Short mmCIF file of C-alpha atoms and ligand atoms in Angstrom, two decimals:
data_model
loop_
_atom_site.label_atom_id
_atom_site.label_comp_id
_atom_site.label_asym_id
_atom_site.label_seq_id
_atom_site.Cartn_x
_atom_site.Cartn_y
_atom_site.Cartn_z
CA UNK A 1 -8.00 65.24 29.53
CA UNK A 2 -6.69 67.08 27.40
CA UNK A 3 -5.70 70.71 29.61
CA UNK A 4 -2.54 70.07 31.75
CA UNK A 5 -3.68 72.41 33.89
CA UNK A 6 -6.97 70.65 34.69
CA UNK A 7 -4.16 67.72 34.60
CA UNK A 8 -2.29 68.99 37.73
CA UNK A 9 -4.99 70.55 39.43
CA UNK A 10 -6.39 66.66 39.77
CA UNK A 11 -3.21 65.49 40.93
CA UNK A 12 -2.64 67.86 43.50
CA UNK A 13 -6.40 67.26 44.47
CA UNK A 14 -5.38 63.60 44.82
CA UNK A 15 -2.12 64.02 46.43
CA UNK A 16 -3.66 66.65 49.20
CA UNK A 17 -6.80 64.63 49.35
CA UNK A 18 -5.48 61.16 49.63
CA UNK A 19 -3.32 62.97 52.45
CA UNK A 20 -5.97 64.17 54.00
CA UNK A 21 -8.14 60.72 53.98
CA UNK A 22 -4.82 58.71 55.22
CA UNK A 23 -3.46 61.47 57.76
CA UNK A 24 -7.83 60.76 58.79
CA UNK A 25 -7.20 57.05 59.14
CA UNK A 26 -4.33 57.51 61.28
CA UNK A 27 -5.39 60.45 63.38
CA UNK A 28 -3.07 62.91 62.29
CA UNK A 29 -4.55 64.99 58.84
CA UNK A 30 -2.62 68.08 59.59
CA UNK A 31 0.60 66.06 59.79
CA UNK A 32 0.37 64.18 56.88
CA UNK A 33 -1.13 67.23 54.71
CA UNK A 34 1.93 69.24 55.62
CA UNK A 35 4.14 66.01 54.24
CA UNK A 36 2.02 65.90 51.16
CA UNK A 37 2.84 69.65 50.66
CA UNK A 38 6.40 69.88 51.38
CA UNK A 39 6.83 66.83 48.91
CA UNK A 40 4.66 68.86 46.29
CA UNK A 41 7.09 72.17 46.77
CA UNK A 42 10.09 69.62 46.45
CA UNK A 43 8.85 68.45 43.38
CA UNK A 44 8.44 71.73 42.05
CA UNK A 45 11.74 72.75 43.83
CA UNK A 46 13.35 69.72 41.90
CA UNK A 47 12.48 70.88 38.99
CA UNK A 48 13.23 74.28 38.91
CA UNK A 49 16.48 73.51 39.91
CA UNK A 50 16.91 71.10 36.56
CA UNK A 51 15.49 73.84 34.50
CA UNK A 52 17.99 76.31 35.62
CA UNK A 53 21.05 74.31 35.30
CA UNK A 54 20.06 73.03 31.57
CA UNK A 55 19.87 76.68 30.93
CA UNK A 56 23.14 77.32 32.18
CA UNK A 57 24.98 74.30 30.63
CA UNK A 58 22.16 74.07 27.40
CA UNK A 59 24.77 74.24 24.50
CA UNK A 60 22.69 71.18 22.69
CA UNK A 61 21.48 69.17 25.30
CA UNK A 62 17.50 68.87 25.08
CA UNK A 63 15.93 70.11 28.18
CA UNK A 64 15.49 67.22 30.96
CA UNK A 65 12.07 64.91 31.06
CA UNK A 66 9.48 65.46 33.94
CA UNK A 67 6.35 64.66 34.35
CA UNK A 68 2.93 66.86 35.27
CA UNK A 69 3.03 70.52 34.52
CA UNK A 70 7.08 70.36 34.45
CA UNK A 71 6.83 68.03 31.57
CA UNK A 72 4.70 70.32 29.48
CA UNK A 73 6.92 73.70 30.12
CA UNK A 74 9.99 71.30 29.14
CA UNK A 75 8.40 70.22 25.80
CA UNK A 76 7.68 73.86 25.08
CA UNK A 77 10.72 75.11 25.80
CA UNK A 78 12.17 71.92 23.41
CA UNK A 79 9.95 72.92 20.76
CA UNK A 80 11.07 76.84 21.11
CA UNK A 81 15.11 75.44 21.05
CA UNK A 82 14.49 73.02 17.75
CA UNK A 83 12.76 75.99 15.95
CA UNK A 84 15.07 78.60 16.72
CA UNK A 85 18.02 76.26 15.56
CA UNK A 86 16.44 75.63 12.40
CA UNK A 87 15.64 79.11 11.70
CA UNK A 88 19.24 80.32 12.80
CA UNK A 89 20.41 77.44 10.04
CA UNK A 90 18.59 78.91 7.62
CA UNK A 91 19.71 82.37 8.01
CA UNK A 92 23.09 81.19 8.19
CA UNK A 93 22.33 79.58 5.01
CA UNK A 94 21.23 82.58 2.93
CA UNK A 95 23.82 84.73 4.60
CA UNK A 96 26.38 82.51 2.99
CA UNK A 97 24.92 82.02 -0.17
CA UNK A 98 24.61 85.61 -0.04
CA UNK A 99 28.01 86.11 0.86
CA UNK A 100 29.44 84.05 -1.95
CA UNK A 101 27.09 85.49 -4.93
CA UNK A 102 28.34 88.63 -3.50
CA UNK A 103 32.03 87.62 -2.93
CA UNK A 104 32.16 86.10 -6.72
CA UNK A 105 30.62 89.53 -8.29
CA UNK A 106 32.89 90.77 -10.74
CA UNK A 107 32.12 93.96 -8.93
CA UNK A 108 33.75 95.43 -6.16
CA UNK A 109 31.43 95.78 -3.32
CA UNK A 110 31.49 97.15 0.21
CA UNK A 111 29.55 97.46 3.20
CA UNK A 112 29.96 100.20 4.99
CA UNK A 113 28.69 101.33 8.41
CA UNK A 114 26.57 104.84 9.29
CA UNK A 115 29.43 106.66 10.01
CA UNK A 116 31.59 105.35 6.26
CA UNK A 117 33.42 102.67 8.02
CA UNK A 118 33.97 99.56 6.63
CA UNK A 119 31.73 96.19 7.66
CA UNK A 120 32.18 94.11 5.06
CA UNK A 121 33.80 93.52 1.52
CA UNK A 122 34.00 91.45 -1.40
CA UNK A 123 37.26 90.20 -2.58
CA UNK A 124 37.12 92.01 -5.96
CA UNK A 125 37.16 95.28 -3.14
CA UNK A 126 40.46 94.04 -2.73
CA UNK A 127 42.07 93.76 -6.00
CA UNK A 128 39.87 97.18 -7.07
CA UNK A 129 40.48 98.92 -3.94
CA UNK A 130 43.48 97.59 -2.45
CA UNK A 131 41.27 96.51 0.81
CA UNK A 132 43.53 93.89 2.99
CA UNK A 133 41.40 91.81 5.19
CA UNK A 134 40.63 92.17 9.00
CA UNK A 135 43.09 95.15 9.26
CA UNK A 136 41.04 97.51 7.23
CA UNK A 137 37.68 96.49 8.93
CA UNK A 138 36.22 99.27 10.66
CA UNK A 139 38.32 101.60 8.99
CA UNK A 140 37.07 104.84 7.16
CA UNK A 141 36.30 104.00 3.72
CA UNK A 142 37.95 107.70 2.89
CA UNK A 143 41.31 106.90 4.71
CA UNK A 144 41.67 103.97 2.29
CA UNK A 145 40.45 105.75 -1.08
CA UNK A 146 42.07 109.25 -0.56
CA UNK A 147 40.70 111.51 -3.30
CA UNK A 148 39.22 114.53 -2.73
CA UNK A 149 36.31 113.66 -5.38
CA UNK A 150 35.97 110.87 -3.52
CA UNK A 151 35.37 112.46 0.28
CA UNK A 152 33.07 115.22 -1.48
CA UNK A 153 31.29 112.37 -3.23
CA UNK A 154 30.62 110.59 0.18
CA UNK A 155 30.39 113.92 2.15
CA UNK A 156 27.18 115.40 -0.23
CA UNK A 157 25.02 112.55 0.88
CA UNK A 158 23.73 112.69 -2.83
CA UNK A 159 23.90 109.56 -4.29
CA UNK A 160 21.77 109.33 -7.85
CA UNK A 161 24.66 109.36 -9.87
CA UNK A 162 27.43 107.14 -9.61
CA UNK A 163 30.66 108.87 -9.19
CA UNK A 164 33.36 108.14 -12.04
CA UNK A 165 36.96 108.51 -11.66
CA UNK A 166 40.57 107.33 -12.28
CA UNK A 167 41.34 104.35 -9.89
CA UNK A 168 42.90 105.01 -6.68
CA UNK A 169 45.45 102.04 -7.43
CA UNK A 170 46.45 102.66 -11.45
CA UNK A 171 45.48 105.91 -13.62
CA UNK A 172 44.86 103.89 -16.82
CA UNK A 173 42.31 102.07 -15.08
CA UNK A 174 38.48 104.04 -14.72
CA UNK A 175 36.41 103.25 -12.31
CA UNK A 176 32.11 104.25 -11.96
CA UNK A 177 31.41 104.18 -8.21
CA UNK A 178 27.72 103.48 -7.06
CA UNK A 179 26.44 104.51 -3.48
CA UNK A 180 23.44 102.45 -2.46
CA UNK A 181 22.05 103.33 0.63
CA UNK A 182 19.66 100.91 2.40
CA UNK A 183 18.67 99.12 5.94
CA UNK A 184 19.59 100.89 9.47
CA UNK A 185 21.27 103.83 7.51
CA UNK A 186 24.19 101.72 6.37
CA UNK A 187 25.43 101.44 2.62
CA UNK A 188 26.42 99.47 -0.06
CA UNK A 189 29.07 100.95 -2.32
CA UNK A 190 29.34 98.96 -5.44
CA UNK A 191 32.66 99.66 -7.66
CA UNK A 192 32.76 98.60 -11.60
CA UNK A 193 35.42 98.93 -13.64
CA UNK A 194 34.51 101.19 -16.50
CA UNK A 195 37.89 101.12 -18.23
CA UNK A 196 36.89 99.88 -21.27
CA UNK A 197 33.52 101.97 -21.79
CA UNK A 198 35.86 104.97 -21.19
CA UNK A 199 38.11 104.27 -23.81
CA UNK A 200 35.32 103.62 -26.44
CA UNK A 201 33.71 107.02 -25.43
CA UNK A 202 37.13 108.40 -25.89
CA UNK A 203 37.78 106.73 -29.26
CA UNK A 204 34.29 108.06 -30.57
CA UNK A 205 35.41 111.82 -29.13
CA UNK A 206 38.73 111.40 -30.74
CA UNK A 207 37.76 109.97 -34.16
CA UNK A 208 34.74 112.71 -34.31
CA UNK A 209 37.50 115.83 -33.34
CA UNK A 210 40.09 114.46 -36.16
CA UNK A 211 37.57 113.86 -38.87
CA UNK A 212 36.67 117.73 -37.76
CA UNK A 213 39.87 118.88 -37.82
CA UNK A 214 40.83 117.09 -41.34
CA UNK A 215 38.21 118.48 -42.65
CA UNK A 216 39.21 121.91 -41.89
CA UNK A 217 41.94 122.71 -44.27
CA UNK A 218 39.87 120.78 -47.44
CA UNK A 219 37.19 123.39 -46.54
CA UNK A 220 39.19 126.47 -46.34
CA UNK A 221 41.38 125.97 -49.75
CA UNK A 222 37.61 125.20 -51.25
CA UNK A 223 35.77 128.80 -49.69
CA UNK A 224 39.13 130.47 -50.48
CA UNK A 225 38.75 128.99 -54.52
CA UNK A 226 35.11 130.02 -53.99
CA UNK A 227 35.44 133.26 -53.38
CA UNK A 228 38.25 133.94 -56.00
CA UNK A 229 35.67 132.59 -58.27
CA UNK A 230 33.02 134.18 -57.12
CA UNK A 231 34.55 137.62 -57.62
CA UNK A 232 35.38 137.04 -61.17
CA UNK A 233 31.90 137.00 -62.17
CA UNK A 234 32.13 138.58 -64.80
CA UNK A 235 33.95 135.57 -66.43
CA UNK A 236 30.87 133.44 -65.79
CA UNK A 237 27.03 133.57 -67.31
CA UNK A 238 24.50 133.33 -64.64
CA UNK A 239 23.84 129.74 -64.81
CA UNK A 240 27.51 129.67 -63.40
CA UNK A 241 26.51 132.16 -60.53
CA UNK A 242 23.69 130.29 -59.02
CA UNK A 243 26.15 126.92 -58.83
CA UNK A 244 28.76 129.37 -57.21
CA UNK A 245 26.56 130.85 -54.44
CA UNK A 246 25.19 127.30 -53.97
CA UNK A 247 28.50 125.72 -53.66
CA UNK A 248 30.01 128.59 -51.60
CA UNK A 249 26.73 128.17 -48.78
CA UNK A 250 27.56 124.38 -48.61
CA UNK A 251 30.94 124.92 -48.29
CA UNK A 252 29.99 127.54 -45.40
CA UNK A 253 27.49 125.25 -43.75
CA UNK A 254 29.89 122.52 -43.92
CA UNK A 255 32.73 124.91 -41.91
CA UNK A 256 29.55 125.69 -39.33
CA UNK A 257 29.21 121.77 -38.88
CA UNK A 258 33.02 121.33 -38.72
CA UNK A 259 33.20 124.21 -35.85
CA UNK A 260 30.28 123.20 -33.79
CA UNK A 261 31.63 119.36 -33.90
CA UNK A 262 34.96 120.53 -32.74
CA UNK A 263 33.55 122.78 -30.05
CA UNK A 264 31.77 119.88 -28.86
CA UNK A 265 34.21 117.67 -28.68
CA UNK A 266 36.73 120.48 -26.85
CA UNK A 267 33.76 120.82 -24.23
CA UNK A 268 34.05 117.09 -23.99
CA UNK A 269 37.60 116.40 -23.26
CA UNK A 270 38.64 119.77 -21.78
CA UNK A 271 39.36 119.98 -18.49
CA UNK A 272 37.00 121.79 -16.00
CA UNK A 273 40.05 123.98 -14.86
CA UNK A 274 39.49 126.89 -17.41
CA UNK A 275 36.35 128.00 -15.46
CA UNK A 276 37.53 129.85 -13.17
CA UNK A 277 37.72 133.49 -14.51
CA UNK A 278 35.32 135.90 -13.69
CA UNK A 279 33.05 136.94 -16.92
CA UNK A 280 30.89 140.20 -17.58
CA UNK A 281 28.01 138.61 -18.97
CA UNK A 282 26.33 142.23 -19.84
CA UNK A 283 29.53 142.90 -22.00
CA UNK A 284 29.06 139.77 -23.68
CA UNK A 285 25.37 140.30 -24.06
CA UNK A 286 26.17 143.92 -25.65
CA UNK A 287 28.13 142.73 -28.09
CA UNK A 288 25.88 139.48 -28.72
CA UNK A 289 23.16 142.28 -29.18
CA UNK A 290 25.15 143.84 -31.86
CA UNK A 291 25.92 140.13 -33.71
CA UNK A 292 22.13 139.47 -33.45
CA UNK A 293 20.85 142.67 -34.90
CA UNK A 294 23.30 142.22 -37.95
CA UNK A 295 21.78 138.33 -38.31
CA UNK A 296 18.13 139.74 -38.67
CA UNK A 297 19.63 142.49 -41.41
CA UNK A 298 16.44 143.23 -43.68
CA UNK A 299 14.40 141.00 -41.48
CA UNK A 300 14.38 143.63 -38.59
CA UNK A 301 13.27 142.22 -35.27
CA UNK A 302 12.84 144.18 -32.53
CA UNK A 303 15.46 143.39 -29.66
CA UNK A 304 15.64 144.42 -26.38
CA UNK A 305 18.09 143.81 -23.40
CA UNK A 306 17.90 144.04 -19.66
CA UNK A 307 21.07 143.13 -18.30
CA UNK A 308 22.54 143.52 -14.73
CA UNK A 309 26.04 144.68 -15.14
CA UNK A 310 26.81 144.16 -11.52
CA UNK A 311 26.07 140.28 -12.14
CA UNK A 312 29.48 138.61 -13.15
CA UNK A 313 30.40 134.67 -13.04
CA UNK A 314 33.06 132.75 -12.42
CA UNK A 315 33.25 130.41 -15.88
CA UNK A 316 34.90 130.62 -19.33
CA UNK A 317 33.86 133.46 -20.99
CA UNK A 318 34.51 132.04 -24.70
CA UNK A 319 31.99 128.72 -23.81
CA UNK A 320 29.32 130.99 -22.12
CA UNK A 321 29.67 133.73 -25.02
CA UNK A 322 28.98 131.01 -27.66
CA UNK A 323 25.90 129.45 -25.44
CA UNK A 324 24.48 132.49 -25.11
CA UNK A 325 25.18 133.61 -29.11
CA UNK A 326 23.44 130.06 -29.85
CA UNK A 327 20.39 130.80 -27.90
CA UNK A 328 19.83 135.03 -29.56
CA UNK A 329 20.64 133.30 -32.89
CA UNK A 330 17.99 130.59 -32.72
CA UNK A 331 15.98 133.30 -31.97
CA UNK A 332 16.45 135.23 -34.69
CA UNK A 333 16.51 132.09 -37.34
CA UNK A 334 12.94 130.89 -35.22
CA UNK A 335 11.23 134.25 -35.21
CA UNK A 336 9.59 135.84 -38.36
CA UNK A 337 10.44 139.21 -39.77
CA UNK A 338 9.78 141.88 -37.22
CA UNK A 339 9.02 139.49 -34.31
CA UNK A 340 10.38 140.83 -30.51
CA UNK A 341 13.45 138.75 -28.82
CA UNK A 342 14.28 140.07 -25.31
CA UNK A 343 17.47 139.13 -23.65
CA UNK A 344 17.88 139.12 -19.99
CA UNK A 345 20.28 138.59 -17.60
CA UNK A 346 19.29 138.85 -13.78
CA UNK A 347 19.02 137.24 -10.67
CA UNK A 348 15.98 135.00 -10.59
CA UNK A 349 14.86 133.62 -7.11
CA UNK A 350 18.09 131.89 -5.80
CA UNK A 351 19.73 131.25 -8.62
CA UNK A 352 21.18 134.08 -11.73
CA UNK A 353 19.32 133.82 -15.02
CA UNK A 354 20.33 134.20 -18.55
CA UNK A 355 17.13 134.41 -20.65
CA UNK A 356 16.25 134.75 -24.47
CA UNK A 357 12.05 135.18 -25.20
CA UNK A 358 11.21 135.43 -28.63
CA UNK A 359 7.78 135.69 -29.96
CA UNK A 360 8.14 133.27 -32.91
CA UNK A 361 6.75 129.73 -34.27
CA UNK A 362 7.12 128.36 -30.48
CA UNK A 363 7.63 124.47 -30.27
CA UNK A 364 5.67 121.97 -29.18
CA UNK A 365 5.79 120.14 -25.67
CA UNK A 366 6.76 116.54 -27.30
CA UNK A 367 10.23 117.93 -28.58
CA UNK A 368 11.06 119.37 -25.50
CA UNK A 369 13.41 116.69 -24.02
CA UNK A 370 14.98 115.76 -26.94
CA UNK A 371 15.77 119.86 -27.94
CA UNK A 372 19.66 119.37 -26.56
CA UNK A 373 20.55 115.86 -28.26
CA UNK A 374 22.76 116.17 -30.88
CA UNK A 375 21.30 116.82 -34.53
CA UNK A 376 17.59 116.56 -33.33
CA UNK A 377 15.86 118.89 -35.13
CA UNK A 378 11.98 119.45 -35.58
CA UNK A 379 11.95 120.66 -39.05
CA UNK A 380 15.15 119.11 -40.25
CA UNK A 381 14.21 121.41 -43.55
CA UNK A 382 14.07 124.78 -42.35
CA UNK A 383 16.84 124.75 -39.83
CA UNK A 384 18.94 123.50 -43.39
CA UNK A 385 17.52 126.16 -44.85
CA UNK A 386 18.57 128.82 -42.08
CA UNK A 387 21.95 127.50 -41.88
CA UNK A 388 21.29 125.41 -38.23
CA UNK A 389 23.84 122.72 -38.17
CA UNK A 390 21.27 120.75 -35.50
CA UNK A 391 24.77 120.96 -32.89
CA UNK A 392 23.96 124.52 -31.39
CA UNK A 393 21.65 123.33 -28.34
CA UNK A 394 24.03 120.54 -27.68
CA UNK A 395 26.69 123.03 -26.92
CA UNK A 396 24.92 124.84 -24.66
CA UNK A 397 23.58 121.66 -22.69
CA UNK A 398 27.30 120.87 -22.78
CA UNK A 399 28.36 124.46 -21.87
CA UNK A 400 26.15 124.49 -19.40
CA UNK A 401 26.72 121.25 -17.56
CA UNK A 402 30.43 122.29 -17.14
CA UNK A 403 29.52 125.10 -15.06
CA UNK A 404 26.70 123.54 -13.03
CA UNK A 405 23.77 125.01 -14.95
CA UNK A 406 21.14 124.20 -16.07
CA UNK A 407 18.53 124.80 -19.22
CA UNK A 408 15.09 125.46 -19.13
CA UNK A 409 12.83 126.02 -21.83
CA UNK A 410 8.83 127.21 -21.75
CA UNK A 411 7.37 127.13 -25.34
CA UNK A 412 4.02 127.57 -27.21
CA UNK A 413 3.96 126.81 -30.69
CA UNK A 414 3.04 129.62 -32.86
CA UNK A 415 3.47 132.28 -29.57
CA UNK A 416 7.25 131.79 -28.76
CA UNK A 417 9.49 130.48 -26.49
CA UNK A 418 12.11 131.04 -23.46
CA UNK A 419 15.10 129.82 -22.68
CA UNK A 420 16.50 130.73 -19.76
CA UNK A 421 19.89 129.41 -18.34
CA UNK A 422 20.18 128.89 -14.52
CA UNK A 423 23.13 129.27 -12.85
CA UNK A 424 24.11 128.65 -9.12
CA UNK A 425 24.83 131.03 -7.00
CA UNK A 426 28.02 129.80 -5.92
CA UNK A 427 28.84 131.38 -9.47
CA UNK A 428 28.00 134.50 -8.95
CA UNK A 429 30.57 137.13 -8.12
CA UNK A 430 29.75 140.76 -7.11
CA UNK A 431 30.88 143.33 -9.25
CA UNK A 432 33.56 145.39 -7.26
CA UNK A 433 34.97 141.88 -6.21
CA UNK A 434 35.34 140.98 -9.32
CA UNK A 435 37.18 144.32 -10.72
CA UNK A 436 40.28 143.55 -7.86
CA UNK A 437 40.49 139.98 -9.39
P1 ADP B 501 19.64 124.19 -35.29
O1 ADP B 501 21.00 124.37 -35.76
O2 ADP B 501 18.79 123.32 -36.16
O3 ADP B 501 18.99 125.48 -34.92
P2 ADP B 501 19.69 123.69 -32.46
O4 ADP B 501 20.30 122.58 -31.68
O5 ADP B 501 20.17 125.07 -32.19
O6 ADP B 501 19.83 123.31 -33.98
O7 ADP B 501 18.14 123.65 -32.19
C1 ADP B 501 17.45 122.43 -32.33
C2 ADP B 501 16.03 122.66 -32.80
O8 ADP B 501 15.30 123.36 -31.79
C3 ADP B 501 15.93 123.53 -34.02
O9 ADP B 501 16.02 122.76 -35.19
C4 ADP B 501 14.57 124.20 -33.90
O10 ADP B 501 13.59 123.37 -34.47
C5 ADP B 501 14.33 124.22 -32.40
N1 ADP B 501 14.54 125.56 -31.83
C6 ADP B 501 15.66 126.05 -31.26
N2 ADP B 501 15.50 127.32 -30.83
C7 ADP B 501 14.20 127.65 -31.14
C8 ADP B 501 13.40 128.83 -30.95
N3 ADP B 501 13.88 129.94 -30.35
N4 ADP B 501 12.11 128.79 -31.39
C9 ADP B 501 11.62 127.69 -32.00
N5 ADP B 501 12.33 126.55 -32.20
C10 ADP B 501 13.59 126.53 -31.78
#
């Protein structure tokens, strides 16, 4: 019989029966049927009181042996106990294998808590971060890495990008810190040391910005020797001539390159702090007008401008001046003779817009998001041939970057193209505001 309910309903059926039958014999059922039943409630009675005082002393003891019913509940409850202890083992297991692959990362890692306080870390967190054990569990991770990058890093709840910045221990040292949210809304935050990276980057800026610079003086003595040259022409028969004016556009191409490389690398290693005075773009724009007009000469496009001159921002006036020259002069050098270029500068939606639409050969969609690497160019010929040094959108990705904008470009090759810069608003300063600064 295989039910143990069907089990113990028999037995009771036997016990109150053969009661019944005996307490018959003797004359006296009821009597013995109330024994029979008190005994069955003692059993039960019994038992219960066995079950509850394993639970309360169970540590490891298996729960006690019965028989009927009692017996079965036991063996379940034995079989619940032996699989819960080897489940509890095993995530034990993996929590310390985890906790050692973790702990031996050359990476500093941290858990921290909703609220940024500290759960868990590794002990590279400690020779990274200066974390001491037990005491600073359950701090704030921000009262143990004060920087103010730092707390506005953890504050913006934005964590795509890692943040990178000097160590909090030693300034030689760099480090690239990566927020990785995940679970019940708690996060990982993974430290690497990016010393070395840094100082290659900075070796490749360096080298590129003295090559510029060493290339400088060369170039002038050569245009100066040029030119002297040039206006002696009547020393020289025309075969002369032509190598002059092709030697004296190198050399001027060559200064171009030299300028744009050393702007770039300036925009590189400058600080951000020379961003902070307040620019009249429409002023710029007029004059950029003016510079654009005399770069069409017999060519004659037809320009027009739309500027706001109540819009000013808060940036560097000589890195948005040459953005925005780079922009009107690809225009001009993309646009054939006669063709319209409008520049604008307004508010647009949220945001404050610097826009240049041209009307010329337009570009086509698979360029598009490699436009602002450096020395891309789609016909490497004609931008030669135009005097393009392949650097100018480069500066104005890196131009804009440093102020928080952004660049956005709609083409259509052979109907023109605009590039518009967006800027923040947080940029943006009022015009009478900006006079009393
Ligand atoms: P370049 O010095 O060659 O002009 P840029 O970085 O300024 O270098 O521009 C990169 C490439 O983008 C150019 O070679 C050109 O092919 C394309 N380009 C830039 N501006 C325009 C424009 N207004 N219309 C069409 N093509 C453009």
């Amino acid at each position: 019989m295989s039910n143990p309910w069907l089990r113990e309903f028999w037995r009771m059926a036997a016990l109150f029966g053969g009661a019944l039958f005996v307490g018959w014999l003797l004359d006296m059922p009821l009597g013995l049927f109330t024994l029979a039943l008190m005994a069955y409630l003692g059993w039960h009675l019994y038992n219960l009181y066995r079950l509850e005082r394993w639970y309360y002393r169970r540590k490891k003891t298996e729960p006690p042996h019965a028989s009927g019913i009692w017996g079965e509940a036991f063996e379940h409850i034995y079989q619940l106990q032996r699989s819960n202890r080897q489940r509890k083992k095993r995530l034990a297991t993996i929590l310390s294998r985890f906790k050692e692959s973790t702990a031996a990362m050359p990476d500093a890692t941290v858990v921290l808590t909703e609220d940024d306080r500290i759960e868990w870390f590794n002990k590279a967190a400690k020779r990274y971060l200066g974390l001491k054990n037990k005491q600073d569990i359950g701090q704030r991770i921000d009262n143990l890495i004060r920087h103010s990058r730092f707390s506005e890093f953890l504050a913006r709840g934005d964590f795509a990008e890692p943040l990178e910045m000097a160590s909090p221990l030693d300034d030689q040292r760099y480090f690239s810190f990566r927020i990785v949210p995940y679970g019940n809304n708690q996060k990982l935050l993974v430290v690497r040391d990016i010393t070395r990276l840094k100082r290659l980057e900075r070796m490749r800026s360096d080298f590129v910005a003295n090559v510029s610079h060493e290339l400088r003086t060369p170039l002038t003595v050569l245009t100066g020797y040029l030119e002297n040259m040039t206006d002696a022409t009547g020393e020289h028969d025309g075969q002369w001539d032509k190598s002059l004016q092709q030697m004296q556009s190198q050399t001027q191409r060559m200064t171009r390159l030299v300028e744009d490389l050393l702007m770039l690398s300036r925009l590189e290693n400058e600080e951000k702090s020379a961003l902070r005075d307040p620019v009249a773009v429409s002023a710029i724009l007029a004059s950029l007008l003016e510079d654009a007009r005399t770069l069409s000469g017999e060519r004659r496009h037809q320009f027009s401008l739309e500027a706001d001159d109540a819009l000013w921002l808060r940036g560097s006036e000589k890195e948005l001046s040459s953005a925005f020259s780079n922009l009107a002069f690809n225009a001009v050098q993309y646009t054939p003779a006669g063709g319209h270029i409008h520049l604008r500068w307004q508010r647009c939606g949220d945001a404050v817009c610097f826009e240049v639409e041209d009307d010329g050969i337009g570009i086509s969609p698979e360029h598009l998001p490699r436009l602002t690497e450096r020395f891309y160019r789609i016909d490497t010929g004609r931008s030669r041939e135009s005097g393009g040094t392949g650097l100018g959108l480069a500066i104005v990705k890196h131009v804009l970057d440093r102020h928080g904008a952004h660049l956005e470009i709609d083409s259509q090759p052979g109907k023109g193209s605009v590039f518009r810069c967006v800027f923040p608003k947080k940029l943006l300063i009022e015009h009478r505001q900006s006079q009393a600064v």
